[in-house]
Coordinates of C-alpha atoms in Angstrom, one line a residue:
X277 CA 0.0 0.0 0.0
X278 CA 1.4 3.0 -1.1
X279 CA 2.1 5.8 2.0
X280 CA 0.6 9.0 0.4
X281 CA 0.9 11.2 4.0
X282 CA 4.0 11.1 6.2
X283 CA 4.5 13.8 7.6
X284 CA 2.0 16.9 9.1
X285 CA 1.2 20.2 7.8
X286 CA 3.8 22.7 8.1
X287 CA 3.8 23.8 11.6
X288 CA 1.5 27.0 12.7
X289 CA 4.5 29.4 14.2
X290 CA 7.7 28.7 12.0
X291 CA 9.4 31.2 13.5
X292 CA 9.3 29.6 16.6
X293 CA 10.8 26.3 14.8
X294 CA 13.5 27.9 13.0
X295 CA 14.5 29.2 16.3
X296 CA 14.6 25.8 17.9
X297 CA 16.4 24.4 15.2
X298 CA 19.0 26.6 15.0
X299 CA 19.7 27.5 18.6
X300 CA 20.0 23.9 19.2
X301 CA 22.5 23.5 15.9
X302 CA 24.6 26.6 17.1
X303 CA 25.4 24.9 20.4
X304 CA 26.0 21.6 18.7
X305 CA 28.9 22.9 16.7
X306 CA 30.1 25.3 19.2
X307 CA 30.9 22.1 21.4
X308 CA 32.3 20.2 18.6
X309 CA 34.5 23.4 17.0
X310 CA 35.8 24.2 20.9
X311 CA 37.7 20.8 21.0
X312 CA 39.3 21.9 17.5
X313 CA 40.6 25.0 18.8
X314 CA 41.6 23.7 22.4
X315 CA 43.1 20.3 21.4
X316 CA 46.9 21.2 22.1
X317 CA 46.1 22.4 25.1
X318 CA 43.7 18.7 25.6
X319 CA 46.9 17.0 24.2
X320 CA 49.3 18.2 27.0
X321 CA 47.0 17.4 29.8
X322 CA 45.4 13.8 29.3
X323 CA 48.1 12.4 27.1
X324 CA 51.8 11.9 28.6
X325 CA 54.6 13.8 26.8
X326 CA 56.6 11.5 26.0
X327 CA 54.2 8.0 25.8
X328 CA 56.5 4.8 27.1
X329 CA 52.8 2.9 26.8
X330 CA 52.3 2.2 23.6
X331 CA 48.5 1.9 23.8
X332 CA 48.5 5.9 24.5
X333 CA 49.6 7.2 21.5
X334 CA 47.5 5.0 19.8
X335 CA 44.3 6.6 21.6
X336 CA 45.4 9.6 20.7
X337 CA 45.7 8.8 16.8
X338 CA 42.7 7.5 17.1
X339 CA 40.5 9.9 18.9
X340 CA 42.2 12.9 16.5
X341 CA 41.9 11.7 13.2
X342 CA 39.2 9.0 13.3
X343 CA 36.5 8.9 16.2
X344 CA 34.6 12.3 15.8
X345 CA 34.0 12.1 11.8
X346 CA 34.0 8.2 11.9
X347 CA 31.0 8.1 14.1
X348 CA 28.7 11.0 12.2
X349 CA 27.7 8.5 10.1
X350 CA 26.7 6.1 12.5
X351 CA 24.8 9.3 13.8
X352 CA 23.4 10.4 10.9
X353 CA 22.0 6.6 10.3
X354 CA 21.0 5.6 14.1
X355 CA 19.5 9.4 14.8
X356 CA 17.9 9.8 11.7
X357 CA 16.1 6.8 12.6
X358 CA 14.8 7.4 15.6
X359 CA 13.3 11.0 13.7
X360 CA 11.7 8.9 11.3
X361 CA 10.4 6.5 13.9
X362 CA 9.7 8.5 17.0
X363 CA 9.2 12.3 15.4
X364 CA 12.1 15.3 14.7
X365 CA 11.8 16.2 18.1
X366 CA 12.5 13.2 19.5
X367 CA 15.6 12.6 18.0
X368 CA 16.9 16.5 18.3
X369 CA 16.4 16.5 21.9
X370 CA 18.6 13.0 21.7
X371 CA 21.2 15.2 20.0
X372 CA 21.3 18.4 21.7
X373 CA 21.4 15.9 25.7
X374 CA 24.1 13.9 24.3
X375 CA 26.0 16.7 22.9
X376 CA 25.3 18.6 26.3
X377 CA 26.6 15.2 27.8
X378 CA 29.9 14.7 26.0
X379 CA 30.9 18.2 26.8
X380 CA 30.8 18.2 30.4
X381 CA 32.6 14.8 29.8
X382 CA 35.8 16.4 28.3
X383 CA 35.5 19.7 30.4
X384 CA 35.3 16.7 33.3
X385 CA 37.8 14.5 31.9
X386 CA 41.1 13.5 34.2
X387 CA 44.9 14.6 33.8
X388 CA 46.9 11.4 32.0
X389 CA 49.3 12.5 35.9
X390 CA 45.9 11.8 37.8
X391 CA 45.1 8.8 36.6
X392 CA 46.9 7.6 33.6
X393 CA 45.7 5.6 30.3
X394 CA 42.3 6.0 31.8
X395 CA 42.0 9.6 30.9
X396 CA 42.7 9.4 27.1
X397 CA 39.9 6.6 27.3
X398 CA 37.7 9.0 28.6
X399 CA 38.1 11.8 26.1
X400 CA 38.0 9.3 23.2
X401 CA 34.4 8.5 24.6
X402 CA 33.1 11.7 24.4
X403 CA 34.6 12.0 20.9
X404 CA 32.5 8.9 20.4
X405 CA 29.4 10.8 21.7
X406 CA 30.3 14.1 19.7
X407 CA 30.1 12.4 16.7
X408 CA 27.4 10.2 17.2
X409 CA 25.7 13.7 18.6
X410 CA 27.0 15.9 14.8
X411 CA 25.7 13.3 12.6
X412 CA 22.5 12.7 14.3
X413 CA 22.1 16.4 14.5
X414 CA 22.4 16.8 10.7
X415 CA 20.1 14.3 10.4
X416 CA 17.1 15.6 12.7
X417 CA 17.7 19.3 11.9
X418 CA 17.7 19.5 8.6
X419 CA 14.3 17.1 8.3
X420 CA 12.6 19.5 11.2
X421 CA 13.8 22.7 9.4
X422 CA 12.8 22.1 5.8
X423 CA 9.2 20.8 7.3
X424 CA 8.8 23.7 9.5
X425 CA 8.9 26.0 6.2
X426 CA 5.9 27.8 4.8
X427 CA 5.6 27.6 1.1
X428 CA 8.1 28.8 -0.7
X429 CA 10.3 29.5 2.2
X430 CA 12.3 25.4 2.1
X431 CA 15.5 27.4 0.5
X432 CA 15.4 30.3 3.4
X433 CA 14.8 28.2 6.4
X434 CA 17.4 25.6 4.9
X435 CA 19.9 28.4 5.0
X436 CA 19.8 28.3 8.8
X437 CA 21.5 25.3 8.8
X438 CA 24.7 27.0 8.5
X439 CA 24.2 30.1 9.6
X440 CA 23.4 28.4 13.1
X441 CA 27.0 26.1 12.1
X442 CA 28.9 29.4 11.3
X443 CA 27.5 30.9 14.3
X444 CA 28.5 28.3 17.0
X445 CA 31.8 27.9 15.4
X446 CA 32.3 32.2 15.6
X447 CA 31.4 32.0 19.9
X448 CA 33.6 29.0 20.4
X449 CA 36.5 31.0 19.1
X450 CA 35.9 34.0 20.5
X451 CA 35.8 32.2 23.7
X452 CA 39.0 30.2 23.0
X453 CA 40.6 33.3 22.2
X454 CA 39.2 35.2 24.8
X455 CA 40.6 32.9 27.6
X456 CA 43.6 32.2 26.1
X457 CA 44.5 36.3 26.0
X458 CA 43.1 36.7 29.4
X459 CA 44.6 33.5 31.2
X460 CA 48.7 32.7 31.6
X461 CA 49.9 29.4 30.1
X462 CA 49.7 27.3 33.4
X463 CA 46.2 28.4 33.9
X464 CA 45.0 27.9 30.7
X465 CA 46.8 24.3 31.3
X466 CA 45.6 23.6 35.0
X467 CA 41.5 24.6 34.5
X468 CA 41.0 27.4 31.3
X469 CA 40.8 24.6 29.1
X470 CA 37.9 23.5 30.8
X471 CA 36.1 26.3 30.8
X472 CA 34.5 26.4 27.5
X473 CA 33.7 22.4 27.4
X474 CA 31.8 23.0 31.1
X475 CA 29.5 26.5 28.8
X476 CA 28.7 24.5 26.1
X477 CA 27.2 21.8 28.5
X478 CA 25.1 24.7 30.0
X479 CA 24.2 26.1 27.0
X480 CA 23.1 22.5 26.0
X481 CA 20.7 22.5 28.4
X482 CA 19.5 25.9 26.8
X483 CA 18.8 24.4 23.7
X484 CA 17.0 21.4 25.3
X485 CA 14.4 23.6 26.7
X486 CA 14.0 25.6 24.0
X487 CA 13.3 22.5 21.8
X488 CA 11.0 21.9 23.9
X489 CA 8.5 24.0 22.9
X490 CA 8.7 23.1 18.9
X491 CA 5.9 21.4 17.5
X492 CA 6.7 18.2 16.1
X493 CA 6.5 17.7 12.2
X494 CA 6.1 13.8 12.0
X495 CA 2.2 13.2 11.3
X496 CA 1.3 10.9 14.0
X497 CA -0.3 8.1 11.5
X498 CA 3.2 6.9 11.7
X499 CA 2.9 6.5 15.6
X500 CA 1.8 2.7 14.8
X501 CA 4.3 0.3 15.6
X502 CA 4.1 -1.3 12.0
X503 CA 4.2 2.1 10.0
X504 CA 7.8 2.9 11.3
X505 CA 11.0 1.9 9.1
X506 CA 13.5 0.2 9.3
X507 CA 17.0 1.0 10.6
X508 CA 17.9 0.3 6.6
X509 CA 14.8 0.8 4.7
X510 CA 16.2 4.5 3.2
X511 CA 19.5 2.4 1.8
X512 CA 17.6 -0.7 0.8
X513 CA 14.9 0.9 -0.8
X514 CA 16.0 4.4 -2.0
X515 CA 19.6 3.4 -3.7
X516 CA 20.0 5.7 -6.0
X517 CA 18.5 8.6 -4.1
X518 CA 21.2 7.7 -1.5
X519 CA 24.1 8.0 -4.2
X520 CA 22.4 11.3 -5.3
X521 CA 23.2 12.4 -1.5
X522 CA 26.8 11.2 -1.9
X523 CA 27.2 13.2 -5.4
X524 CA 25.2 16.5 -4.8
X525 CA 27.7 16.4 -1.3
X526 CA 31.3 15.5 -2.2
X527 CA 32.4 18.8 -4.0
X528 CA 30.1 20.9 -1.5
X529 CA 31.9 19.4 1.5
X530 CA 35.2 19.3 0.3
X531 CA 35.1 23.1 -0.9
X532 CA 33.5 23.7 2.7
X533 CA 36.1 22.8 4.7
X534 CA 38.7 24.0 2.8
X535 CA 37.5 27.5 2.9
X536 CA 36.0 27.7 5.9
X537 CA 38.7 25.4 8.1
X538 CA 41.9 24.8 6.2
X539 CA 42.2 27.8 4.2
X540 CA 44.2 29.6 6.5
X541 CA 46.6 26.9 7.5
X542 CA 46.9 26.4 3.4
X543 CA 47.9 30.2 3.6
X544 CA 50.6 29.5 6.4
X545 CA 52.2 26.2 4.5
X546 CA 52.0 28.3 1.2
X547 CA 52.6 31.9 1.7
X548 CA 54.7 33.8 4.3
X549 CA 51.7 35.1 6.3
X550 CA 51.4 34.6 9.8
X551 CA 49.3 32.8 11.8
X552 CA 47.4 35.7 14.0
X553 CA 46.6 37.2 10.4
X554 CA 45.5 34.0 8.6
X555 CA 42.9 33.2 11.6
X556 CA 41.9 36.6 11.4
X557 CA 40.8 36.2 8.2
X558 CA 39.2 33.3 8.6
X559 CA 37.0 35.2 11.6
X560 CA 35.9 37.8 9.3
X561 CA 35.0 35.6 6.4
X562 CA 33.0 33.4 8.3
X563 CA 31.0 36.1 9.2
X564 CA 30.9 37.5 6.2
X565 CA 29.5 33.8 5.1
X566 CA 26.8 33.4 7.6
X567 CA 25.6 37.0 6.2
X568 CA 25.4 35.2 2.9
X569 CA 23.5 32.1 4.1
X570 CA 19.6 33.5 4.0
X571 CA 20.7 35.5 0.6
X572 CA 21.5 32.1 -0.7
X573 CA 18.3 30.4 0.4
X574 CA 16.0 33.6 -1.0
X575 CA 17.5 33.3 -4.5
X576 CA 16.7 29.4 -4.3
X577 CA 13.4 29.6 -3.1
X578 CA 12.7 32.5 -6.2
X579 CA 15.1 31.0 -9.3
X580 CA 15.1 27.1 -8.0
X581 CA 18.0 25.1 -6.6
X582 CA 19.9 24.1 -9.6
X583 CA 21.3 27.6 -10.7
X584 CA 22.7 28.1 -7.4
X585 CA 23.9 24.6 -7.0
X586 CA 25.7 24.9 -10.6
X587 CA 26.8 28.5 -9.5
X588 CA 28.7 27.2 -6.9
X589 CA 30.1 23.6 -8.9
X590 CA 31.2 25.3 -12.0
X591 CA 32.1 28.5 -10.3
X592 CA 34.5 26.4 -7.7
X593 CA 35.5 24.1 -10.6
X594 CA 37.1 26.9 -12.9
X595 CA 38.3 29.4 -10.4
X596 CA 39.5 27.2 -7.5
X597 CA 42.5 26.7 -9.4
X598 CA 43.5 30.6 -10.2
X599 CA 41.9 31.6 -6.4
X600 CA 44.5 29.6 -4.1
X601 CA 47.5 30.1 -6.4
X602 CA 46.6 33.8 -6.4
X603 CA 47.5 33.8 -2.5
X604 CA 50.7 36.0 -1.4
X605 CA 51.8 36.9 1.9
X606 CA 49.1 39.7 2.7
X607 CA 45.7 39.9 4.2
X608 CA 44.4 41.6 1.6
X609 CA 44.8 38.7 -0.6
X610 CA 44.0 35.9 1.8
X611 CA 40.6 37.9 2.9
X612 CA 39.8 38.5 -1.3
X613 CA 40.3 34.7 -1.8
X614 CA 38.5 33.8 1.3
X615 CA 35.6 35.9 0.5
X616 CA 35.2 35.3 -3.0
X617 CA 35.1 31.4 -1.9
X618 CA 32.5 32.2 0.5
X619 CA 30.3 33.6 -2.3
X620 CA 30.4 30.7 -4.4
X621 CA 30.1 28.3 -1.9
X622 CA 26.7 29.6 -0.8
X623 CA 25.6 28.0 -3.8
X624 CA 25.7 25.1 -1.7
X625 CA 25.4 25.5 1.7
X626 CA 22.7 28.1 1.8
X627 CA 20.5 25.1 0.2
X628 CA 22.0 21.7 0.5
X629 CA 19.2 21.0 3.4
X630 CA 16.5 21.8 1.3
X631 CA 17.8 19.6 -1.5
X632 CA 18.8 17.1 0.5
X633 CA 14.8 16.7 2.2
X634 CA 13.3 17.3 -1.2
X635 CA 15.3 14.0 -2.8
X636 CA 13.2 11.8 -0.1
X637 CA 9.6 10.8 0.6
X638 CA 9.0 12.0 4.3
X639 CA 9.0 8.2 5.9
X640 CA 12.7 7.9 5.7
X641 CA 13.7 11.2 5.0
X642 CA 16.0 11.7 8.0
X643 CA 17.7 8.2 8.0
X644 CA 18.0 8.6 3.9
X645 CA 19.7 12.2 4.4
X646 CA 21.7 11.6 7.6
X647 CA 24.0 8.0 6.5
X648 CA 25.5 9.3 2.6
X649 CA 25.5 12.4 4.1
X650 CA 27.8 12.3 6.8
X651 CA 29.3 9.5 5.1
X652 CA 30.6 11.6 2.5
X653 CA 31.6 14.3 4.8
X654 CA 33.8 11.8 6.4
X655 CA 35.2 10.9 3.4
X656 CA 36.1 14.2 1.4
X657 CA 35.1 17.1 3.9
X658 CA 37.0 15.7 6.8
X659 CA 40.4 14.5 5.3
X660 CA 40.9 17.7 3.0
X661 CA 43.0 19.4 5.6
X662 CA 45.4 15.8 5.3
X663 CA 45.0 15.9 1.3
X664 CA 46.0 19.5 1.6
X665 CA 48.6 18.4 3.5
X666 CA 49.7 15.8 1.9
X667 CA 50.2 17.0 -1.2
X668 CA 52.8 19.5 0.5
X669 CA 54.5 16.7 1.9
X670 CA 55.1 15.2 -1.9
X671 CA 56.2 18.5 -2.6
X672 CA 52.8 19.2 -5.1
X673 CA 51.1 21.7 -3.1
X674 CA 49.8 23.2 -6.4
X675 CA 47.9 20.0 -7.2
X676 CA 45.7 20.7 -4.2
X677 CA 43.6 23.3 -5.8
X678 CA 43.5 20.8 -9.1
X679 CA 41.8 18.1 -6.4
X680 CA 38.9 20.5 -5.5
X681 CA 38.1 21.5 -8.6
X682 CA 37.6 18.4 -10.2
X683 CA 35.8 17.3 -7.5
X684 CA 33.7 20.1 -7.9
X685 CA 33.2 19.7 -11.6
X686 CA 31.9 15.8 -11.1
X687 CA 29.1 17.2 -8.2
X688 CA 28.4 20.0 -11.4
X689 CA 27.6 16.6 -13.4
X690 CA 25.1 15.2 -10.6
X691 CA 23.7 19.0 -10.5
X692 CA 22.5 19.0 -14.1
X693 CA 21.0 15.6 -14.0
X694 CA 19.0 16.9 -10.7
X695 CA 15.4 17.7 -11.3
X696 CA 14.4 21.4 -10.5
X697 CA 13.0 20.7 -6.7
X698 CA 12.4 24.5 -5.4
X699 CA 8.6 24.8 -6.6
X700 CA 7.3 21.5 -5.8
X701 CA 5.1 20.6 -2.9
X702 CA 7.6 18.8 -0.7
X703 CA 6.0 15.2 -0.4
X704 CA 4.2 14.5 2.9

């Protein structure tokens, strides 16, 4: 029997819902960007200096470079399942508790002099439940926003995805940076560290609350026991929608993180800039992008998705190339290249939720967005600061550039095979 309702009418208050959503997203990333910009100071405290255990340095590999983006999609995958089964709200408050939980878990977590091996164990743990938390979140949000629209507002509210991601990434750093110019190095060693970790756990419960109060966009027909999907249905029954996710993502995440994470470090290996300038740069331009975001999601909702989505593939795909071997020692340059990046890459971001939600019938939407998703974040978005890296290494830092371009040009390919989404009732 065909399923021709899934999912309610779009909530009565929006606003409301856009607010839940992204408050609850902004904390989400703020927890998971503050270990990125505190993790020397992590390092020195819960793993030893000089390992003579073998098993420590090992954790520490591990928990770096594989736990957090290994585990978003098993997030996006074991949360998005619970939204399809139990409602959006369900599974966001899941994401925003355990997020809340991790946090205090690393702002908690032992000295490696207090108690040894057992401290690196416990901060891999909550990198375990940061991930999980990210992917899930992913999942959930971007379901609940696109739902919560009004017609002709999926491309705005989708928008909010990242300028709630842009946001909580902006507070995190100013607080890093706050208490690492206010604090001296053995305070900032002994408890500063802490500090943010302990906030975002707070602020966690902040967003719980205010999630709270959303209205859930699940139609409750699906409350039956036997109406709910499987863990797998999305994969086993919705194949090629699921490699649609992985194609429409790979440039999009790969071009994100390069820009908005590894750009300035790409600067530093490159270029004779200096650090304090090159994270500068990247403050301003990520504000300058979040600006962008609702611009982005306007245009979509007006001209459709695919102009915007081949804006930013063809527009990253020719000019990638001639933007980061145009980079010289000066801010000026640096915050021209960053900036101009930022523009194109709203093609994507500002929209990629409501493309994402409009590729899937509502009964496994979240599950069918939240696996290839984060699965192809993992893949591309995560290791482009190594690629970028690596290539340096080989001593072919200009092939970098060449490397996200064409992977930019083959999402450009998935883009014009897309049908135009923007202007069709999303299916309920």
């Amino acid at each position: 029997m065909t399923e021709t309702i899934a999912t309610a009418a779009p909530p009565a208050h929006p606003i409301r819902q856009l607010i839940a959503a992204s408050v609850g997203n902004a904390v989400e990333w703020y927890d998971w960007y503050a270990y990125t910009f505190l993790a020397t100071y992590i390092a020195d405290q819960v793993f030893p200096k000089g390992a003579e255990n073998s098993l420590v340095p090992l954790l520490s590999t591990f928990a770096v470079f594989a736990v957090g983006f290994f585990m978003r999609p098993v997030g996006g995958l074991l949360m998005g399942a619970v939204a399809d089964r139990h409602g959006r709200r369900a599974a966001l408050t899941v994401t925003i508790l355990l997020m809340g939980g991790s946090s205090a878990l690393v702002g908690l977590t032992p000295t490696y002099a207090a108690v040894g091996v057992l401290a690196p164990v416990v901060l891999v743990l909550a990198r375990l439940l940061q991930g999980l938390s990210v992917g899930g979140e992913f999942a959930a949000s971007t379901t609940f926003l696109v739902e919560s629209a009004g017609p002709g507002r999926r491309g705005l509210f989708s928008s909010f995805q990242y300028v709630s991601t842009s946001i909580g990434q902006l507070v995190a750093s100013g607080i890093a940076a706050l208490l690492v110019a206010t604090l001296d190095g053995g305070q900032m060693d002994g408890w500063g560290w802490r500090v943010p970790f302990l906030v975002g756990a707070l602020l966690s419960l902040v967003g719980f609350w205010i999630r709270q109060g959303a209205q859930e966009t699940r139609s409750q027909e699906l409350a039956e026991p036997a109406a709910r999907p499987g863990l797998f249905d999305a994969l086993r029954h919705h194949p090629r929608e699921s490699l649609l996710i992985c194609g429409i993502t790979a440039g999009g995440t790969l071009a994100y993180y390069t820009w908005t994470s590894y750009l300035p470090t790409y600067a530093e290996l490159n270029t004779d800039i200096t650090k304090s300038d090159a994270l500068l740069v990247g403050t301003i331009s990520l504000a300058f992008f979040a600006l962008l975001q609702p611009v982005g999601g306007l245009l979509s909702d007006r001209f459709g998705r695919k102009p915007l989505l081949l804006f930013f593939g063809l527009g990253f795909a020719l000019l990638s190339v001639p933007l980061l071997h145009s980079l010289t020692g000066s801010i000026g340059s640096l915050l021209l290249t960053q900036c101009a990046g930022m523009v194109l890459l709203t093609g994507f971001t500002s929209i990629s939720a409501a493309v994402n939600a409009e590729i899937f019938p509502a009964r496994v939407r979240a599950a069918g967005i939240g696996f290839p998703y984060s699965l192809t974040v993992a893949l591309f978005g995560g290791t482009a600061p190594y690629m970028g890296t690596l290539f340096k290494e080989w001593g072919h830092s200009g092939l970098f550039p060449w490397y996200v371009a064409v992977l930019c040009l083959v999402s450009s390919v998935v883009y014009l095979r897309l049908p135009e989404s923007a202007h069709r009732e999303l299916e309920r």
